[in-house]
Structures are given as structure tokens and as C-alpha cells.
Amino acid sequence: MPDSKRVLARFFSVSEQRAIKIVNRILGMDKQQKIDTLNKLLRNFSKRHRSVIGIWERNHKRIAHILQMTDAKEGDISHKDKLLIGAHFTMEYSIEAAAFFNPSIVESPDQTQLKDDEKRVVLSFRAIGEGHVSSIVFRSAVLDSNLDMHVEEVGHHLEKPRVFKSYRYRKSDFIEKLAQLHEMDKEMMGIIQAKLTDTFTYEELRRYVNEIIQENVLNPDSLTLMTQIMWLASSHYDITYSLDTAISERVIFPIVDTEKNGIEDARFVRFTTEKDKVIYYATYTAYDGFTILPKLLSTRDFVHFKIQPINGKIANKGAALFPRKINGKYAMLCRVDGENNYIAFSEDINNWQQDITLLKEPEYPWEFVQLGNCGSPIETDKGWLVLTHGVGAMREYTIGAILLDIDDPTKVIGKLREPLLSPNREEREGYVPNVVYSCGQMVHNEHLIIPYAMSDYASTYATVNMNELLAALMEGGAD
């Protein structure tokens, strides 16, 4: 269920003029007022955050330039003053107060201290707080021999990561993605191509953009394009958390402009490379309030993460990566048109320009409105098991299933003619009524474990016998 007690400390932004007034009011307090106010703040908030003083210090630095616009001199400002200023530019954000839904599940990289037939798992969720801003949060749990899920103790001190923009961009890929987002005339395209080097960093790109603005007379559309260039570049970054945080304390909160209105529906998969190395990938949708941008997150330990945009024609919601390469290529379920299920193949995990095949169109009444996937396929001895979501009358979301050929997953070799999971009386009431939805499943003790959301409000899970499910899929026939 959503828990409003789980709060994250965020920077509180106001206009420059208001910030100047706030700082002047703080500096105008007498010594005892400052001591009393700081003591009260520490008493009320030190137990709610891992290091609230460190948070206040960082937020003070973010508005330190304001001090130059006041009567105070930097040397006259004490450490207590800086903490008070930082505290006034900090706000608590309840990350999951509104909803806690669209879960996925993968086997944890840590399988120590377990009994026979137990498995530790990592669950991811889409959490929504004030302003309908979505973030990715995690839970650690253990599945026992009876398929009961024991969620491990949830940490109380949520932590935002450190962010690094160290990515090196390739000119050809960057311009191709930019052209998908913004129509450019030949003159502007020539200016950009002439300025960019074959590869460049974020800071180098910032310099190139400033030079283009200074060296050319740009119309409003071209100035908007300059903003979009930096918007696109900011979508590449690395993040890392402190090793002493519990996984439930790590929050992937919108950091850059491309995702400032939310990070939606992460589909995690445990991917095995051709050299039998394991890396965890997640596809998700970034939303800035106007444009969606599909992105790829990768990690080996759930401590360090790399985030990059996904380029190509699959720029729609709901991409889900297969857990290994097929015939030497990455494979991904996707939606190109917002209505049907497709499958795409690529030699480059970030670029999906061609080789996209229509996989399945709506066939039954419960999916007449649209089809999508419910996460990455699961490899079985009968084929690739894919859970789908179908939307029917009254915009009711149900979960179905299809089976794809193991060597040629463009072929549907089995399907369910009725939904596997439909919202019952208790599940159909919520933030978005009549919805059951999942972003990833796994197999444990010959059963499919399906974490799913109930009407975009809370989450639970179901279990299905794998042999019975595969038999029903084969009975359903092929396309």
C-alpha cells in the first residue's frame, strides 16, 4: 500500500526575488532566535533523514549566489546561518503518498543466507507523490518454498543518488535522435553538424551550443532547438548510492529535464550476456510534461546505475527487453503505434531503427482497444512466455498470455483465449479504476510469480502453476 511516511528531502525552489527576501529574513534574526530555530529543526527532522545537516549544506550551496545580492558578506555568515538558509530551501516530498503500483520482479544478485527452495528477489515499483510525479522505488523480499513472499524490513531514510554526467556522445546517433524530436531546416542542420565533433562530452556540447548562439542570428524555432539539444543531452547520466543504504532506501527520482514530470513503468530484466555475465536492465518512460522519451537503465548491483535514451522507431511506451540475445541480436517487445504488440531486433541495445515486426493485434473483446506487454519474456522449454495487457470495454485492463517460438519469437505459437487475470470487486477501485497491470514476472518452484498493481493504487501478487499455464497456452493454438 502507499505509505505517506516515506519522505525524501528535495530542494525547494522559489523565484530569485523571493529567495533574496527569505535569506535577508534569516540573517536578520538575533543570535538566540537562530539557535532556537535550528534546535527545533534538528529535533523535528534529524530522525527523518540519514543526514539532514548534509542536505541543508548542499541546498545552501545551491542558492549561495543569492548572498551576493544581500547586504551580508560571505565571511560574516556562520555555519549555523548556512544550515538555516539550507533548511528554508528544503522540502519534504512523500514519494508514494498517492500510489504505489506497476511492479516488476527479478532475482536479486544477493542469494546468501537462504534456505533450500528460497529465493531473494528485488521488486521495483512506480511510486507517485504530490503533483503526480513518478519515481522508481525498490523492495527486497524472499520467496519461500510455499510461494509466500516475505518483504524485508523497509528502510526509513530515503536517499537520492549522486549524479554524474560523464557520457561521451556519438555525433551521428545524437543528430539522428535530435531529428526525431525536432524538424530542422538544412541550414540549421549544417550549422550543428559543422560545430559538433565526432564524439563529445556533456560539457563540450554545452560549449558548442553557446558558440552557435553567439555566432549566429537564430530565430525562435532555432533557439528552441538549442534548448532541446541540451534537454536531450541531459538524458544520459550515471547515478550511485552509498553502500550502507538498504535497497528500499534508494529512490530513482526525476533528476533531469527529460523526466521532470515522472519516471514511469520500469520493466526490469535479469539479462545474461553471451559470456554468461549478468546485468540488470530496465526500460522505462521519461516524461517532461510534453514529450515522452523511452530510456534504458542498467546496473549490476542496484547501487550504481547508468541511464541512457533509447533511439529509434520504438519511441512509445512499454518496451521490454528479452533476457538474452536471440540469433546474435538484442530483442525487445515494444509498441510502435500505441495499439498493437511489436517485436524489434538490434545489434546495438540503444539503437532500434529497423527490423521491427508486428507481433499481435487485438483479437478478443477484452483487448479490442489496445494491446501491450506486461514485462520481459520468460524463457521456458516450450517457448518464450509473454504476459500481455489488454484493454477492452469501459477501459478495463486485464492480463493475458501468449507463447512465442524459442528460436523465432516473431511467431506466436500459443495463446490464452480468456484473460489470465482480471480485476475483482476489491481490485477495481482505485486511482484508475478497473486495472490490473504488471511490469515483470519470474519463475520460482515451478510457478509463475506475478506482482501486479490494482487500479494504479496499490500492489499485490499472484501465483500460477507453470505446467498448467503452458498447457493452456498450447491448447489456445497459434496465430
CSV table of C-alpha atoms in Angstrom, one decimal:
chain,number,residue,atom,x,y,z
A,1,MET,CA,0.0,0.0,0.0
A,2,PRO,CA,1.2,3.6,-0.4
A,3,ASP,CA,2.9,4.9,2.7
A,4,SER,CA,2.9,8.7,3.2
A,5,LYS,CA,5.5,8.4,5.9
A,6,ARG,CA,8.3,7.7,3.4
A,7,VAL,CA,9.6,11.1,2.6
A,8,LEU,CA,12.5,12.4,0.5
A,9,ALA,CA,14.2,15.8,1.1
A,10,ARG,CA,14.2,17.9,-2.1
A,11,PHE,CA,15.4,21.3,-3.0
A,12,PHE,CA,12.6,23.9,-2.5
A,13,SER,CA,12.8,26.3,-5.4
A,14,VAL,CA,11.4,29.9,-5.4
A,15,SER,CA,11.9,32.9,-7.6
A,16,GLU,CA,15.1,34.9,-7.2
A,17,GLN,CA,13.4,37.9,-5.6
A,18,ARG,CA,11.6,35.7,-3.1
A,19,ALA,CA,14.9,33.9,-2.3
A,20,ILE,CA,16.6,37.2,-1.5
A,21,LYS,CA,13.8,38.2,0.9
A,22,ILE,CA,13.9,34.8,2.6
A,23,VAL,CA,17.7,35.0,3.1
A,24,ASN,CA,17.5,38.5,4.5
A,25,ARG,CA,14.9,37.5,7.0
A,26,ILE,CA,17.0,34.6,8.2
A,27,LEU,CA,20.1,36.7,8.5
A,28,GLY,CA,18.1,39.4,10.3
A,29,MET,CA,17.2,37.0,13.3
A,30,ASP,CA,19.1,37.6,16.5
A,31,LYS,CA,21.5,35.0,17.8
A,32,GLN,CA,19.1,33.3,20.2
A,33,GLN,CA,16.4,33.1,17.6
A,34,LYS,CA,18.8,31.3,15.3
A,35,ILE,CA,19.8,28.9,18.0
A,36,ASP,CA,16.2,28.1,19.0
A,37,THR,CA,15.1,27.7,15.4
A,38,LEU,CA,18.0,25.4,14.5
A,39,ASN,CA,17.4,23.3,17.6
A,40,LYS,CA,13.8,22.9,16.7
A,41,LEU,CA,14.6,21.9,13.1
A,42,LEU,CA,17.1,19.3,14.3
A,43,ARG,CA,14.7,17.9,16.9
A,44,ASN,CA,11.9,17.6,14.3
A,45,PHE,CA,13.8,16.4,11.3
A,46,SER,CA,17.1,14.7,12.2
A,47,LYS,CA,15.4,11.3,12.7
A,48,ARG,CA,13.5,11.5,9.4
A,49,HIS,CA,16.7,11.7,7.2
A,50,ARG,CA,20.0,10.0,7.1
A,51,SER,CA,22.0,13.3,7.4
A,52,VAL,CA,19.7,16.2,7.4
A,53,ILE,CA,22.6,18.6,8.1
A,54,GLY,CA,24.3,17.4,4.9
A,55,ILE,CA,21.1,18.0,3.0
A,56,TRP,CA,20.9,21.6,4.3
A,57,GLU,CA,24.5,22.2,3.5
A,58,ARG,CA,24.0,21.1,-0.1
A,59,ASN,CA,20.9,23.2,-0.6
A,60,HIS,CA,22.6,26.2,0.9
A,61,LYS,CA,25.3,25.8,-1.8
A,62,ARG,CA,22.6,25.7,-4.5
A,63,ILE,CA,21.4,29.3,-3.6
A,64,ALA,CA,24.8,30.6,-2.3
A,65,HIS,CA,24.8,33.1,-5.3
A,66,ILE,CA,21.8,34.8,-3.6
A,67,LEU,CA,24.1,36.1,-0.8
A,68,GLN,CA,25.8,38.4,-3.3
A,69,MET,CA,22.5,40.2,-3.7
A,70,THR,CA,22.1,40.8,0.0
A,71,ASP,CA,23.9,43.1,2.5
A,72,ALA,CA,25.7,40.2,4.1
A,73,LYS,CA,29.3,39.2,3.3
A,74,GLU,CA,30.2,35.6,2.9
A,75,GLY,CA,32.8,35.9,5.7
A,76,ASP,CA,30.1,37.1,8.1
A,77,ILE,CA,27.8,34.1,7.6
A,78,SER,CA,28.3,31.4,10.3
A,79,HIS,CA,27.8,27.7,9.8
A,80,LYS,CA,24.5,27.9,11.7
A,81,ASP,CA,23.4,30.6,9.2
A,82,LYS,CA,24.2,28.3,6.3
A,83,LEU,CA,22.2,25.5,7.9
A,84,LEU,CA,19.2,27.7,8.5
A,85,ILE,CA,19.3,29.0,4.9
A,86,GLY,CA,19.6,25.5,3.5
A,87,ALA,CA,16.7,24.3,5.7
A,88,HIS,CA,14.5,27.1,4.3
A,89,PHE,CA,15.2,25.9,0.8
A,90,THR,CA,14.5,22.3,1.6
A,91,MET,CA,11.1,20.5,1.4
A,92,GLU,CA,9.9,17.0,2.2
A,93,TYR,CA,8.3,15.1,-0.6
A,94,SER,CA,6.2,12.0,0.2
A,95,ILE,CA,7.2,9.9,-2.8
A,96,GLU,CA,4.5,7.3,-2.6
A,97,ALA,CA,1.6,9.1,-0.8
A,98,ALA,CA,-0.7,8.9,-3.8
A,99,ALA,CA,0.0,5.5,-5.3
A,100,PHE,CA,2.4,2.5,-5.3
A,101,PHE,CA,2.0,0.4,-8.3
A,102,ASN,CA,3.2,-1.3,-11.6
A,103,PRO,CA,5.7,-3.6,-10.0
A,104,SER,CA,8.4,-5.8,-11.7
A,105,ILE,CA,10.4,-8.6,-10.1
A,106,VAL,CA,13.9,-10.1,-10.7
A,107,GLU,CA,16.2,-12.5,-8.9
A,108,SER,CA,18.4,-10.5,-6.5
A,109,PRO,CA,22.2,-10.5,-7.1
A,110,ASP,CA,22.4,-11.5,-3.3
A,111,GLN,CA,21.3,-15.1,-2.7
A,112,THR,CA,23.1,-15.6,0.6
A,113,GLN,CA,21.6,-16.7,4.0
A,114,LEU,CA,18.7,-18.6,2.3
A,115,LYS,CA,17.1,-22.0,3.0
A,116,ASP,CA,16.5,-24.6,0.3
A,117,ASP,CA,13.8,-23.6,-2.2
A,118,GLU,CA,14.0,-19.9,-1.2
A,119,LYS,CA,15.0,-17.1,-3.4
A,120,ARG,CA,15.7,-13.4,-2.7
A,121,VAL,CA,14.1,-11.0,-5.2
A,122,VAL,CA,14.2,-7.3,-6.0
A,123,LEU,CA,10.8,-5.7,-6.6
A,124,SER,CA,10.6,-2.3,-8.3
A,125,PHE,CA,7.5,-0.1,-8.2
A,126,ARG,CA,6.3,3.1,-9.7
A,127,ALA,CA,5.6,5.5,-6.7
A,128,ILE,CA,3.6,8.7,-7.1
A,129,GLY,CA,3.5,11.6,-4.8
A,130,GLU,CA,2.5,15.2,-4.8
A,131,GLY,CA,1.9,16.7,-8.3
A,132,HIS,CA,1.6,13.2,-9.8
A,133,VAL,CA,5.4,12.9,-10.1
A,134,SER,CA,6.5,9.3,-10.5
A,135,SER,CA,9.8,7.7,-9.3
A,136,ILE,CA,11.2,4.2,-9.1
A,137,VAL,CA,11.5,2.6,-5.7
A,138,PHE,CA,12.6,-0.8,-4.6
A,139,ARG,CA,11.9,-3.6,-2.1
A,140,SER,CA,13.8,-6.7,-1.2
A,141,ALA,CA,11.8,-9.9,-0.4
A,142,VAL,CA,12.3,-13.6,0.0
A,143,LEU,CA,10.1,-16.2,-1.8
A,144,ASP,CA,9.8,-19.4,0.3
A,145,SER,CA,9.1,-23.0,-0.7
A,146,ASN,CA,5.3,-22.3,-0.3
A,147,LEU,CA,5.5,-19.3,-2.7
A,148,ASP,CA,4.8,-16.9,0.2
A,149,MET,CA,6.6,-13.6,-0.2
A,150,HIS,CA,8.3,-12.1,2.8
A,151,VAL,CA,9.2,-8.5,2.3
A,152,GLU,CA,12.3,-7.5,4.2
A,153,GLU,CA,12.2,-4.6,6.6
A,154,VAL,CA,11.8,-1.3,4.8
A,155,GLY,CA,14.4,1.4,5.5
A,156,HIS,CA,13.2,4.7,6.8
A,157,HIS,CA,15.8,7.1,5.4
A,158,LEU,CA,15.3,7.6,1.7
A,159,GLU,CA,18.3,8.7,-0.3
A,160,LYS,CA,18.7,10.5,-3.6
A,161,PRO,CA,21.8,9.4,-5.5
A,162,ARG,CA,24.9,11.3,-6.6
A,163,VAL,CA,24.7,12.1,-10.3
A,164,PHE,CA,27.5,12.0,-12.9
A,165,LYS,CA,27.2,13.3,-16.5
A,166,SER,CA,30.3,11.6,-17.9
A,167,TYR,CA,28.8,10.1,-21.0
A,168,ARG,CA,30.6,10.5,-24.4
A,169,TYR,CA,28.1,11.1,-27.2
A,170,ARG,CA,28.5,10.0,-30.8
A,171,LYS,CA,27.7,12.7,-33.3
A,172,SER,CA,25.7,10.5,-35.7
A,173,ASP,CA,23.5,9.0,-33.1
A,174,PHE,CA,22.9,12.3,-31.3
A,175,ILE,CA,21.8,14.1,-34.5
A,176,GLU,CA,19.6,11.2,-35.6
A,177,LYS,CA,17.8,11.3,-32.2
A,178,LEU,CA,17.5,15.1,-32.3
A,179,ALA,CA,16.0,14.9,-35.8
A,180,GLN,CA,13.3,12.6,-34.4
A,181,LEU,CA,12.4,15.2,-31.8
A,182,HIS,CA,12.6,18.4,-33.8
A,183,GLU,CA,12.3,19.2,-37.5
A,184,MET,CA,15.3,21.1,-38.7
A,185,ASP,CA,16.0,23.0,-42.0
A,186,LYS,CA,19.1,22.3,-44.0
A,187,GLU,CA,20.9,25.5,-42.8
A,188,MET,CA,20.4,24.7,-39.1
A,189,MET,CA,21.4,21.1,-39.7
A,190,GLY,CA,24.6,22.2,-41.4
A,191,ILE,CA,25.5,24.6,-38.6
A,192,ILE,CA,25.1,21.9,-36.0
A,193,GLN,CA,27.0,19.2,-38.0
A,194,ALA,CA,29.9,21.6,-38.6
A,195,LYS,CA,30.1,22.5,-34.9
A,196,LEU,CA,29.9,19.1,-33.4
A,197,THR,CA,33.0,16.8,-33.2
A,198,ASP,CA,32.6,13.0,-33.9
A,199,THR,CA,32.4,12.4,-30.2
A,200,PHE,CA,31.8,14.9,-27.3
A,201,THR,CA,31.0,15.2,-23.6
A,202,TYR,CA,28.1,17.0,-22.0
A,203,GLU,CA,30.3,20.0,-21.1
A,204,GLU,CA,31.8,20.1,-24.6
A,205,LEU,CA,28.2,20.1,-26.0
A,206,ARG,CA,27.3,23.0,-23.7
A,207,ARG,CA,30.2,25.0,-25.1
A,208,TYR,CA,29.2,24.2,-28.7
A,209,VAL,CA,25.6,25.3,-28.1
A,210,ASN,CA,26.8,28.6,-26.6
A,211,GLU,CA,29.1,29.2,-29.5
A,212,ILE,CA,26.2,28.5,-32.0
A,213,ILE,CA,24.0,31.0,-30.2
A,214,GLN,CA,26.8,33.7,-30.1
A,215,GLU,CA,27.9,33.2,-33.7
A,216,ASN,CA,24.5,33.1,-35.5
A,217,VAL,CA,21.3,35.1,-35.6
A,218,LEU,CA,18.8,32.5,-34.5
A,219,ASN,CA,15.0,32.6,-34.9
A,220,PRO,CA,12.7,31.4,-32.1
A,221,ASP,CA,12.5,27.9,-33.6
A,222,SER,CA,16.3,27.6,-33.7
A,223,LEU,CA,16.6,28.9,-30.1
A,224,THR,CA,14.1,26.2,-29.1
A,225,LEU,CA,16.2,23.7,-30.9
A,226,MET,CA,19.3,24.8,-28.8
A,227,THR,CA,17.2,24.1,-25.7
A,228,GLN,CA,16.2,20.7,-27.0
A,229,ILE,CA,19.8,19.8,-27.7
A,230,MET,CA,20.7,20.3,-24.0
A,231,TRP,CA,17.5,18.6,-23.0
A,232,LEU,CA,18.4,15.5,-25.0
A,233,ALA,CA,22.0,15.5,-23.7
A,234,SER,CA,20.9,15.7,-20.1
A,235,SER,CA,19.1,12.3,-20.6
A,236,HIS,CA,22.4,10.5,-20.3
A,237,TYR,CA,23.8,10.2,-16.8
A,238,ASP,CA,25.2,7.8,-14.1
A,239,ILE,CA,23.9,7.6,-10.5
A,240,THR,CA,25.3,5.9,-7.4
A,241,TYR,CA,24.1,5.4,-3.9
A,242,SER,CA,26.0,4.9,-0.7
A,243,LEU,CA,26.8,1.2,0.0
A,244,ASP,CA,25.3,1.5,3.5
A,245,THR,CA,21.8,2.2,2.3
A,246,ALA,CA,19.2,-0.5,2.2
A,247,ILE,CA,17.8,-1.1,-1.3
A,248,SER,CA,14.4,0.1,-0.1
A,249,GLU,CA,16.0,3.5,0.7
A,250,ARG,CA,17.3,4.1,-2.8
A,251,VAL,CA,14.9,6.2,-4.9
A,252,ILE,CA,15.4,6.9,-8.6
A,253,PHE,CA,13.7,10.3,-8.6
A,254,PRO,CA,13.4,12.5,-11.7
A,255,ILE,CA,16.7,14.3,-12.0
A,256,VAL,CA,17.0,15.8,-15.5
A,257,ASP,CA,14.6,17.9,-17.6
A,258,THR,CA,13.6,14.9,-19.8
A,259,GLU,CA,11.9,13.2,-16.9
A,260,LYS,CA,10.9,16.1,-14.6
A,261,ASN,CA,7.2,15.1,-14.7
A,262,GLY,CA,7.9,11.4,-14.0
A,263,ILE,CA,9.7,8.1,-14.5
A,264,GLU,CA,7.1,5.6,-15.5
A,265,ASP,CA,6.7,1.8,-15.5
A,266,ALA,CA,10.2,0.4,-15.2
A,267,ARG,CA,10.4,-3.1,-16.7
A,268,PHE,CA,13.4,-4.9,-15.1
A,269,VAL,CA,15.0,-8.0,-16.5
A,270,ARG,CA,17.9,-10.1,-15.5
A,271,PHE,CA,20.0,-10.2,-18.7
A,272,THR,CA,22.6,-12.9,-19.4
A,273,THR,CA,25.4,-11.9,-21.8
A,274,GLU,CA,27.0,-14.2,-24.4
A,275,LYS,CA,29.9,-14.6,-21.9
A,276,ASP,CA,27.4,-15.7,-19.1
A,277,LYS,CA,27.8,-12.4,-17.3
A,278,VAL,CA,24.6,-10.9,-15.6
A,279,ILE,CA,23.5,-7.4,-15.9
A,280,TYR,CA,20.1,-5.9,-14.9
A,281,TYR,CA,18.4,-3.7,-17.5
A,282,ALA,CA,15.2,-1.7,-17.1
A,283,THR,CA,13.3,0.1,-19.8
A,284,TYR,CA,11.1,3.0,-18.7
A,285,THR,CA,9.3,6.1,-20.0
A,286,ALA,CA,10.6,9.5,-19.1
A,287,TYR,CA,8.0,12.3,-19.3
A,288,ASP,CA,8.7,16.1,-19.2
A,289,GLY,CA,5.1,17.2,-19.3
A,290,PHE,CA,5.0,17.4,-23.1
A,291,THR,CA,7.2,14.6,-24.6
A,292,ILE,CA,7.8,11.0,-23.7
A,293,LEU,CA,11.3,9.6,-24.1
A,294,PRO,CA,12.0,5.8,-23.7
A,295,LYS,CA,15.1,5.2,-21.7
A,296,LEU,CA,17.3,2.3,-20.7
A,297,LEU,CA,18.7,1.8,-17.2
A,298,SER,CA,21.4,-0.7,-16.4
A,299,THR,CA,23.0,-2.0,-13.2
A,300,ARG,CA,24.9,-4.9,-11.8
A,301,ASP,CA,24.4,-4.3,-8.1
A,302,PHE,CA,21.4,-1.9,-7.7
A,303,VAL,CA,23.9,0.6,-6.3
A,304,HIS,CA,25.4,2.0,-9.4
A,305,PHE,CA,23.1,2.8,-12.4
A,306,LYS,CA,23.7,4.1,-15.9
A,307,ILE,CA,20.8,5.8,-17.7
A,308,GLN,CA,20.6,6.4,-21.5
A,309,PRO,CA,17.9,7.2,-24.0
A,310,ILE,CA,16.6,4.5,-26.4
A,311,ASN,CA,16.8,5.6,-30.0
A,312,GLY,CA,14.7,4.5,-33.0
A,313,LYS,CA,11.2,3.8,-34.1
A,314,ILE,CA,10.1,2.2,-30.8
A,315,ALA,CA,9.7,5.6,-29.2
A,316,ASN,CA,6.5,4.6,-27.5
A,317,LYS,CA,5.6,3.4,-24.1
A,318,GLY,CA,6.1,-0.2,-22.9
A,319,ALA,CA,9.4,-1.5,-24.3
A,320,ALA,CA,10.5,-4.8,-22.7
A,321,LEU,CA,13.9,-6.4,-23.3
A,322,PHE,CA,14.3,-10.2,-23.8
A,323,PRO,CA,16.6,-11.7,-21.1
A,324,ARG,CA,19.3,-12.7,-23.7
A,325,LYS,CA,20.3,-12.2,-27.3
A,326,ILE,CA,18.5,-14.2,-30.0
A,327,ASN,CA,20.5,-15.2,-33.0
A,328,GLY,CA,23.2,-12.7,-32.1
A,329,LYS,CA,20.8,-9.7,-31.7
A,330,TYR,CA,19.1,-8.0,-28.8
A,331,ALA,CA,15.3,-8.5,-28.9
A,332,MET,CA,12.7,-6.2,-27.5
A,333,LEU,CA,8.9,-6.2,-27.2
A,334,CYS,CA,7.5,-2.8,-28.0
A,335,ARG,CA,4.6,-0.7,-29.3
A,336,VAL,CA,5.1,1.5,-32.3
A,337,ASP,CA,1.5,2.7,-32.8
A,338,GLY,CA,0.1,2.6,-29.2
A,339,GLU,CA,-2.3,-0.2,-30.2
A,340,ASN,CA,-0.5,-3.4,-31.2
A,341,ASN,CA,2.3,-5.5,-29.9
A,342,TYR,CA,5.5,-5.5,-31.9
A,343,ILE,CA,8.9,-7.1,-31.7
A,344,ALA,CA,12.2,-5.5,-32.6
A,345,PHE,CA,15.8,-6.7,-33.1
A,346,SER,CA,19.1,-4.8,-33.0
A,347,GLU,CA,22.8,-5.3,-32.7
A,348,ASP,CA,23.0,-2.1,-30.6
A,349,ILE,CA,21.0,-2.1,-27.3
A,350,ASN,CA,20.4,1.7,-27.6
A,351,ASN,CA,19.5,2.0,-31.2
A,352,TRP,CA,16.4,0.4,-32.7
A,353,GLN,CA,16.0,1.9,-36.2
A,354,GLN,CA,14.8,-1.1,-38.3
A,355,ASP,CA,13.9,-4.8,-38.0
A,356,ILE,CA,10.6,-4.2,-36.3
A,357,THR,CA,7.8,-6.8,-36.9
A,358,LEU,CA,4.1,-6.7,-35.9
A,359,LEU,CA,3.7,-9.5,-33.4
A,360,LYS,CA,0.0,-9.4,-32.5
A,361,GLU,CA,-3.1,-7.3,-33.0
A,362,PRO,CA,-6.2,-7.2,-30.7
A,363,GLU,CA,-8.2,-10.4,-31.2
A,364,TYR,CA,-10.6,-10.9,-28.3
A,365,PRO,CA,-13.2,-8.4,-26.9
A,366,TRP,CA,-11.1,-7.9,-23.7
A,367,GLU,CA,-8.3,-6.5,-25.8
A,368,PHE,CA,-10.2,-4.7,-28.6
A,369,VAL,CA,-9.0,-1.2,-27.6
A,370,GLN,CA,-5.3,-1.9,-27.3
A,371,LEU,CA,-2.6,-4.5,-26.5
A,372,GLY,CA,0.7,-4.1,-24.7
A,373,ASN,CA,3.2,-6.3,-22.8
A,374,CYS,CA,3.5,-6.8,-19.0
A,375,GLY,CA,7.2,-7.1,-18.9
A,376,SER,CA,10.1,-9.1,-20.4
A,377,PRO,CA,9.5,-12.6,-21.8
A,378,ILE,CA,10.4,-15.6,-19.7
A,379,GLU,CA,12.3,-18.5,-21.4
A,380,THR,CA,10.7,-21.9,-20.9
A,381,ASP,CA,11.2,-25.3,-22.6
A,382,LYS,CA,8.0,-24.7,-24.6
A,383,GLY,CA,8.9,-21.2,-25.8
A,384,TRP,CA,9.0,-17.5,-24.7
A,385,LEU,CA,6.2,-16.8,-22.2
A,386,VAL,CA,4.9,-13.3,-22.5
A,387,LEU,CA,2.2,-11.7,-20.3
A,388,THR,CA,0.2,-9.1,-22.1
A,389,HIS,CA,-2.2,-6.4,-21.1
A,390,GLY,CA,-5.4,-5.9,-23.0
A,391,VAL,CA,-7.8,-3.0,-22.8
A,392,GLY,CA,-11.5,-3.7,-23.5
A,393,ALA,CA,-14.9,-2.1,-22.9
A,394,MET,CA,-15.1,0.5,-20.1
A,395,ARG,CA,-11.3,0.8,-20.4
A,396,GLU,CA,-10.8,-2.3,-18.3
A,397,TYR,CA,-7.3,-3.6,-18.2
A,398,THR,CA,-6.7,-7.4,-17.9
A,399,ILE,CA,-3.6,-9.6,-18.2
A,400,GLY,CA,-3.4,-12.2,-20.8
A,401,ALA,CA,-0.6,-14.5,-22.1
A,402,ILE,CA,1.0,-15.6,-25.4
A,403,LEU,CA,3.8,-18.1,-26.2
A,404,LEU,CA,6.5,-17.3,-28.8
A,405,ASP,CA,8.7,-19.6,-30.7
A,406,ILE,CA,12.0,-20.0,-28.9
A,407,ASP,CA,14.2,-19.5,-32.0
A,408,ASP,CA,11.9,-17.2,-33.9
A,409,PRO,CA,9.9,-15.1,-31.4
A,410,THR,CA,8.1,-13.3,-34.3
A,411,LYS,CA,5.9,-16.4,-34.3
A,412,VAL,CA,3.1,-16.8,-31.8
A,413,ILE,CA,2.7,-20.5,-31.1
A,414,GLY,CA,0.2,-20.4,-28.2
A,415,LYS,CA,-2.2,-18.0,-26.6
A,416,LEU,CA,-5.0,-17.7,-24.0
A,417,ARG,CA,-8.4,-17.1,-25.3
A,418,GLU,CA,-9.5,-15.6,-21.9
A,419,PRO,CA,-7.6,-13.3,-19.6
A,420,LEU,CA,-5.3,-14.9,-17.1
A,421,LEU,CA,-6.1,-12.1,-14.6
A,422,SER,CA,-9.0,-9.6,-14.3
A,423,PRO,CA,-9.8,-7.1,-11.7
A,424,ASN,CA,-12.1,-8.4,-9.0
A,425,ARG,CA,-14.5,-6.4,-6.8
A,426,GLU,CA,-11.8,-5.3,-4.4
A,427,GLU,CA,-9.2,-4.6,-7.0
A,428,ARG,CA,-11.3,-2.5,-9.4
A,429,GLU,CA,-11.5,0.6,-7.1
A,430,GLY,CA,-8.5,3.0,-7.1
A,431,TYR,CA,-6.7,5.9,-8.7
A,432,VAL,CA,-7.5,4.5,-12.2
A,433,PRO,CA,-10.5,2.1,-11.8
A,434,ASN,CA,-10.7,-1.4,-13.4
A,435,VAL,CA,-7.0,-2.0,-14.0
A,436,VAL,CA,-4.7,-4.9,-13.2
A,437,TYR,CA,-1.2,-4.3,-14.6
A,438,SER,CA,2.3,-5.9,-14.2
A,439,CYS,CA,5.8,-4.8,-15.4
A,440,GLY,CA,7.6,-8.1,-14.9
A,441,GLN,CA,7.4,-11.7,-13.6
A,442,MET,CA,9.6,-14.6,-12.7
A,443,VAL,CA,9.5,-18.4,-12.1
A,444,HIS,CA,10.0,-19.9,-8.7
A,445,ASN,CA,9.5,-23.5,-7.7
A,446,GLU,CA,7.7,-24.3,-11.0
A,447,HIS,CA,5.2,-21.4,-10.5
A,448,LEU,CA,5.0,-18.1,-12.2
A,449,ILE,CA,5.2,-15.2,-9.7
A,450,ILE,CA,3.1,-12.2,-11.0
A,451,PRO,CA,3.4,-9.0,-9.0
A,452,TYR,CA,0.7,-6.7,-10.2
A,453,ALA,CA,-1.0,-3.3,-9.5
A,454,MET,CA,-4.6,-2.9,-8.5
A,455,SER,CA,-6.2,0.1,-10.2
A,456,ASP,CA,-3.0,2.2,-10.2
A,457,TYR,CA,-3.1,2.5,-6.4
A,458,ALA,CA,-1.6,-0.5,-4.6
A,459,SER,CA,0.2,-3.7,-5.4
A,460,THR,CA,0.0,-7.4,-4.7
A,461,TYR,CA,1.0,-10.7,-6.4
A,462,ALA,CA,-0.5,-13.9,-7.8
A,463,THR,CA,1.0,-17.3,-8.5
A,464,VAL,CA,0.2,-19.7,-11.4
A,465,ASN,CA,1.4,-23.3,-11.9
A,466,MET,CA,3.7,-23.1,-14.9
A,467,ASN,CA,2.8,-26.6,-16.3
A,468,GLU,CA,-0.9,-25.7,-16.3
A,469,LEU,CA,-0.3,-22.3,-17.9
A,470,LEU,CA,1.9,-23.7,-20.7
A,471,ALA,CA,-0.6,-26.4,-21.4
A,472,ALA,CA,-3.4,-23.9,-21.6
A,473,LEU,CA,-1.4,-21.7,-24.0
A,474,MET,CA,-0.7,-24.7,-26.3
A,475,GLU,CA,-4.4,-25.6,-26.3
A,476,GLY,CA,-5.2,-22.0,-27.3
A,477,GLY,CA,-3.5,-22.5,-30.6
A,478,ALA,CA,-1.2,-20.4,-32.7
A,479,ASP,CA,-1.8,-17.3,-34.9
